[in-house]
Amino acid sequence: MPVKQIATEFGHSLPPEAPHNITFHIPGWDTAKALRRGDPDLLSRLASIYPRFGPWCEVRQLATLLHPLLSLPPTHSLLLYTHPSIFAATARYATSPHRAPEHRIPPAALLFRVLDIPLTLPLPSEPAGDDAAHHGGAPVRLYAVAYPTDRAPGAVGVWSNLGVGISSRLAAALVPAVERGDVRVVEWEGDGEAVRGLEVGVGEEEGEGKGKGTVPGTGHLPLGEAHGALRRRIAGLVGTRGGQVREGDVFLYPTGMAAVYRLHQALVEVRRGGTVVVLGSVFHNSWHLFKEGVGGMKHFGRCDAESGVMEALVEWLAGERAAGRKVGYVFAEFPSNPILVSVDLRRLREVADKHDVPVVIDETIGSFCNIDVSAVADVIITSITKSFSGYANVMGGSVVLPPSSRHYNAIKSTLAAQFRNEYFHADAARLLANSADYLARSAILNRNALALATFLHKHSQLPTSPITAVLYPPFTNTHSNYLAMMRRGYGCLLAIEFRTLALARAFYNSLSVYQGPHLGAHHTLAFPFNDAIWGADAEAAAYLATYGARAEQVRVSVGLEDEAELLETFEAALAVAGRAMGEDGNEKEGREG
């Protein structure tokens, strides 16, 4: 039976194509690497994009409309946010020694503006019943960052790594007012010199700034019924091993990275700084955030069953205590993206308690319904953009505080004090609608992923197979660690490791599934994650390989397709890789030709 071919046009989203979709189909291994480089020809062909990559569609349209109203030079571009702390955060990031010299932005070249725009609701593309009634006619206050376009990475990195930029739905709700001239530009201007060092916006709640060093204050984005309903749904899904989570224990943010960032800010205050300890493979934006944090990062790469990571952690923590140095918290993904290692959380809990260090677990890959880490985590972070949403058309992040944690009161009070809602209620309403079938979808994702992983694992046992390993919890040496937290299944994500990079490329370039970043969607997505993200940095790529994240791996997020169709599709691509191995003697021996 012929393998079904992908009919979606290059650069367009997974079907059904609609406003606010967050995926894009970019077939080919080299295309994935070009995306990471920011290749302008490739970017010009994208009709859709993952929102944290940069302003797109409605957000770009809004920025273009606002630019001439803000007394900005034509050499500058705009980024739009809803929280006043973004000015200080941008100044720190753009001037940091971590930036390449050609991307570093002089403080005086960063220009900051504040403006108020009323919402126009409801949005025609969104669920009804959660719109203008919840904002009372009050305008939305935006914080605009203008930066030299020729040094874009020095500012756009803030948008990508912190994840707090405005959403496409919020932009769509603001564009009509701007088009009819209903914009109030606050009589305040600032630059990077004036605001460096400010942690939060200050000034009168609805008044003007008193000078260049004072950022006008803000209310927050309006809360809708969907916010409360989402928090209750998440609270009901989180396991009860760590006590019954309530609505007030759940905090919502515009993206998963925004949840990581805002929690990090809170923990820096609670812990008065300190080094962030990172275990294993973590999402690259989290890596950059921790590495550039005030206390820096200590990374333990290998976390497999033979790594001895817990003994190494105990020794390091004892050394830090003896030296009088602060440790902020421990962060780990469970299981890790993209190599699916499950760290020993029970042992980690024992070690953390002995040294009185909070443990933060990002359970995005496992997901609420599949694992319960509430008894071993002080904080649970989830990108609810992924399988919780499931339809790749809205972003969101959550922070959950298990009440059994010894750090519960300190973290909750600080998070609550710092919290300003940045999550637009139309996004919350969409996510609430999407997640209504979360459990039913997850059952299919679990079943399909396990079937595919089992098929691939069996294939890898053949002496003629181009596959050397299938990275999925049952087929790793940390399976028992996963089982200790398991509720329903293993999730939708797996990775396939090949003998050589050439074989991985042959497989990927012939694989008839959607190709691009993202996971947890309704359609299967593949991506050469490690080579695309880190391949251009030889030193970083070599370091990742030391703990199992190799360029020869293809990450696969399994979707809701028919199981037999999935297996046929992957079998056909394996046949191409097998022929490539058979046609080249070097490949037969497992070497790059």
Coordinates of C-alpha atoms in Angstrom, one line a residue, residues 329-528:
Y329 CA 17.0 25.1 43.4
V330 CA 17.2 21.9 41.3
F331 CA 15.6 21.7 37.9
A332 CA 14.9 18.6 35.8
E333 CA 12.6 17.5 33.0
F334 CA 10.7 14.3 33.5
P335 CA 11.3 12.6 31.2
S336 CA 13.9 14.7 29.4
N337 CA 13.5 16.3 26.0
P338 CA 14.6 15.0 23.6
I339 CA 16.3 11.8 24.9
L340 CA 13.6 10.6 27.3
V341 CA 15.8 9.9 30.3
S342 CA 13.9 9.7 33.6
V343 CA 16.0 10.9 36.5
D344 CA 15.6 9.1 39.9
L345 CA 13.1 11.5 41.5
R346 CA 12.7 9.5 44.7
R347 CA 16.4 9.7 45.4
L348 CA 16.5 13.3 44.3
R349 CA 13.8 14.1 46.8
E350 CA 15.9 12.6 49.6
V351 CA 19.0 14.5 48.6
A352 CA 17.1 17.8 48.2
D353 CA 15.5 17.4 51.6
K354 CA 18.8 16.8 53.3
H355 CA 20.2 20.0 51.8
D356 CA 16.9 22.0 52.0
V357 CA 16.9 22.7 48.3
P358 CA 13.6 23.0 46.3
V359 CA 13.0 20.7 43.4
V360 CA 11.3 22.0 40.2
I361 CA 10.1 19.4 37.7
D362 CA 9.1 20.2 34.2
E363 CA 6.7 17.4 33.3
T364 CA 5.7 18.6 29.9
I365 CA 6.9 15.4 28.1
G366 CA 5.2 13.1 30.6
S367 CA 2.2 15.3 31.0
F368 CA -0.4 15.6 33.8
C369 CA -2.4 12.4 33.0
N370 CA 0.6 10.1 32.5
I371 CA 2.7 10.8 35.6
D372 CA 2.3 12.1 39.1
V373 CA 5.4 13.9 40.4
S374 CA 3.6 15.9 43.1
A375 CA 5.1 14.0 46.0
V376 CA 8.7 14.6 44.8
A377 CA 8.4 18.1 43.3
D378 CA 8.1 21.4 45.2
V379 CA 7.0 23.0 41.9
I380 CA 5.6 21.4 38.7
I381 CA 6.0 23.3 35.5
T382 CA 4.2 22.4 32.3
S383 CA 4.1 23.8 28.8
I384 CA 0.3 23.4 28.3
T385 CA 0.9 24.4 24.7
K386 CA 1.8 20.8 24.0
S387 CA -0.4 17.7 24.5
F388 CA -2.7 19.4 27.0
S389 CA -3.8 21.7 24.3
G390 CA -3.2 19.1 21.5
Y391 CA -4.3 21.1 18.5
A392 CA -1.3 23.4 17.9
N393 CA -3.2 26.7 17.9
V394 CA -2.6 28.3 21.3
M395 CA 0.2 28.8 23.8
G396 CA 0.2 28.5 27.5
G397 CA 2.2 27.6 30.6
S398 CA 1.4 26.5 34.1
V399 CA 3.1 26.4 37.5
V400 CA 1.6 24.1 40.1
L401 CA 2.5 24.0 43.8
P402 CA 1.9 20.7 45.5
P403 CA 0.7 21.5 49.1
S404 CA 2.8 18.9 50.7
S405 CA 6.1 20.8 49.9
R406 CA 8.0 22.2 52.8
H407 CA 8.6 25.3 50.6
Y408 CA 4.9 25.7 49.6
N409 CA 4.1 28.8 51.7
A410 CA 7.3 30.7 50.8
I411 CA 7.0 30.0 47.1
K412 CA 3.3 30.6 46.9
S413 CA 3.3 33.9 48.7
T414 CA 6.2 35.2 46.5
L415 CA 4.6 34.0 43.2
A416 CA 1.3 35.6 44.2
A417 CA 3.0 38.9 45.2
Q418 CA 4.9 39.0 41.9
F419 CA 2.0 37.8 39.7
R420 CA 0.5 40.1 37.0
N421 CA -1.7 38.3 34.5
E422 CA 0.0 38.2 31.1
Y423 CA -2.3 35.5 29.7
F424 CA -5.0 36.9 27.3
H425 CA -8.4 35.5 28.1
A426 CA -9.1 34.6 24.5
D427 CA -6.1 32.3 24.6
A428 CA -7.3 30.9 27.9
A429 CA -10.7 30.2 26.4
R430 CA -9.2 28.5 23.4
L431 CA -7.0 26.3 25.6
L432 CA -10.0 25.4 27.8
A433 CA -11.9 24.3 24.7
N434 CA -9.0 22.3 23.3
S435 CA -8.3 20.5 26.6
A436 CA -11.8 19.2 27.0
D437 CA -10.8 16.0 25.3
Y438 CA -7.2 15.9 26.7
L439 CA -7.7 12.5 28.4
A440 CA -9.2 10.8 25.4
R441 CA -6.5 12.2 23.1
S442 CA -3.7 11.3 25.5
A443 CA -4.9 7.6 25.4
I444 CA -4.5 7.6 21.6
L445 CA -1.1 9.4 21.8
N446 CA 0.1 6.9 24.4
R447 CA -1.1 3.9 22.4
N448 CA 0.3 5.1 19.0
A449 CA 3.7 6.2 20.5
L450 CA 4.1 2.9 22.3
A451 CA 3.2 0.9 19.2
L452 CA 5.6 2.9 17.0
A453 CA 8.4 2.7 19.6
T454 CA 8.0 -1.0 20.0
F455 CA 8.1 -1.5 16.3
L456 CA 11.3 0.6 16.0
H457 CA 12.9 -1.1 19.0
K458 CA 12.4 -4.5 17.5
H459 CA 13.8 -3.3 14.2
S460 CA 16.9 -2.0 16.0
Q461 CA 17.7 -5.5 17.2
L462 CA 18.2 -6.7 13.6
P463 CA 21.9 -6.8 12.6
T464 CA 21.0 -5.0 9.3
S465 CA 19.0 -2.2 11.0
P466 CA 20.2 1.4 10.6
I467 CA 18.8 2.1 14.1
T468 CA 21.0 1.8 17.1
A469 CA 18.5 2.9 19.8
V470 CA 14.9 4.0 20.4
L471 CA 14.7 6.6 23.1
Y472 CA 11.3 6.0 24.9
P473 CA 10.9 5.3 28.6
P474 CA 10.3 1.5 28.3
F475 CA 13.4 1.1 26.2
T476 CA 15.8 3.1 28.4
N477 CA 17.7 2.0 31.5
T478 CA 15.8 4.6 33.6
H479 CA 12.5 2.8 33.0
S480 CA 12.0 1.9 36.6
N481 CA 12.3 5.6 37.5
Y482 CA 9.5 6.4 35.1
L483 CA 7.4 3.5 36.4
A484 CA 7.6 5.0 40.0
M485 CA 5.8 8.1 38.8
M486 CA 3.6 6.5 36.1
R487 CA -0.2 6.7 36.0
R488 CA -1.5 6.0 32.5
G489 CA 1.2 5.9 29.8
Y490 CA 4.5 7.0 28.4
G491 CA 3.5 10.1 26.4
C492 CA 3.8 11.0 22.7
L493 CA 7.5 11.8 22.4
L494 CA 10.3 9.5 21.3
A495 CA 13.6 9.7 19.5
I496 CA 15.3 7.4 17.1
E497 CA 19.1 7.1 17.0
F498 CA 20.9 6.0 13.8
R499 CA 24.3 4.5 13.2
T500 CA 25.5 7.6 11.3
L501 CA 24.3 11.1 10.5
A502 CA 24.0 10.2 6.8
L503 CA 21.6 7.4 7.7
A504 CA 19.6 9.7 9.9
R505 CA 19.3 12.2 7.1
A506 CA 18.3 9.5 4.6
F507 CA 15.6 8.4 6.9
Y508 CA 14.3 11.8 7.8
N509 CA 14.3 13.2 4.2
S510 CA 12.1 10.3 3.1
L511 CA 9.8 10.2 6.1
S512 CA 6.3 11.2 5.0
V513 CA 5.1 13.0 8.2
Y514 CA 4.9 16.7 9.0
Q515 CA 8.4 18.1 9.7
G516 CA 9.1 20.9 12.0
P517 CA 9.4 21.9 15.7
H518 CA 6.7 21.4 18.3
L519 CA 5.3 18.3 20.1
G520 CA 2.0 17.1 21.4
A521 CA -0.1 18.0 18.3
H522 CA -2.8 16.0 16.6
H523 CA -0.6 15.1 13.7
T524 CA 2.8 13.4 13.9
L525 CA 5.7 15.8 13.7
A526 CA 9.4 14.9 13.2
F527 CA 12.4 17.1 13.7
P528 CA 16.3 16.6 13.8

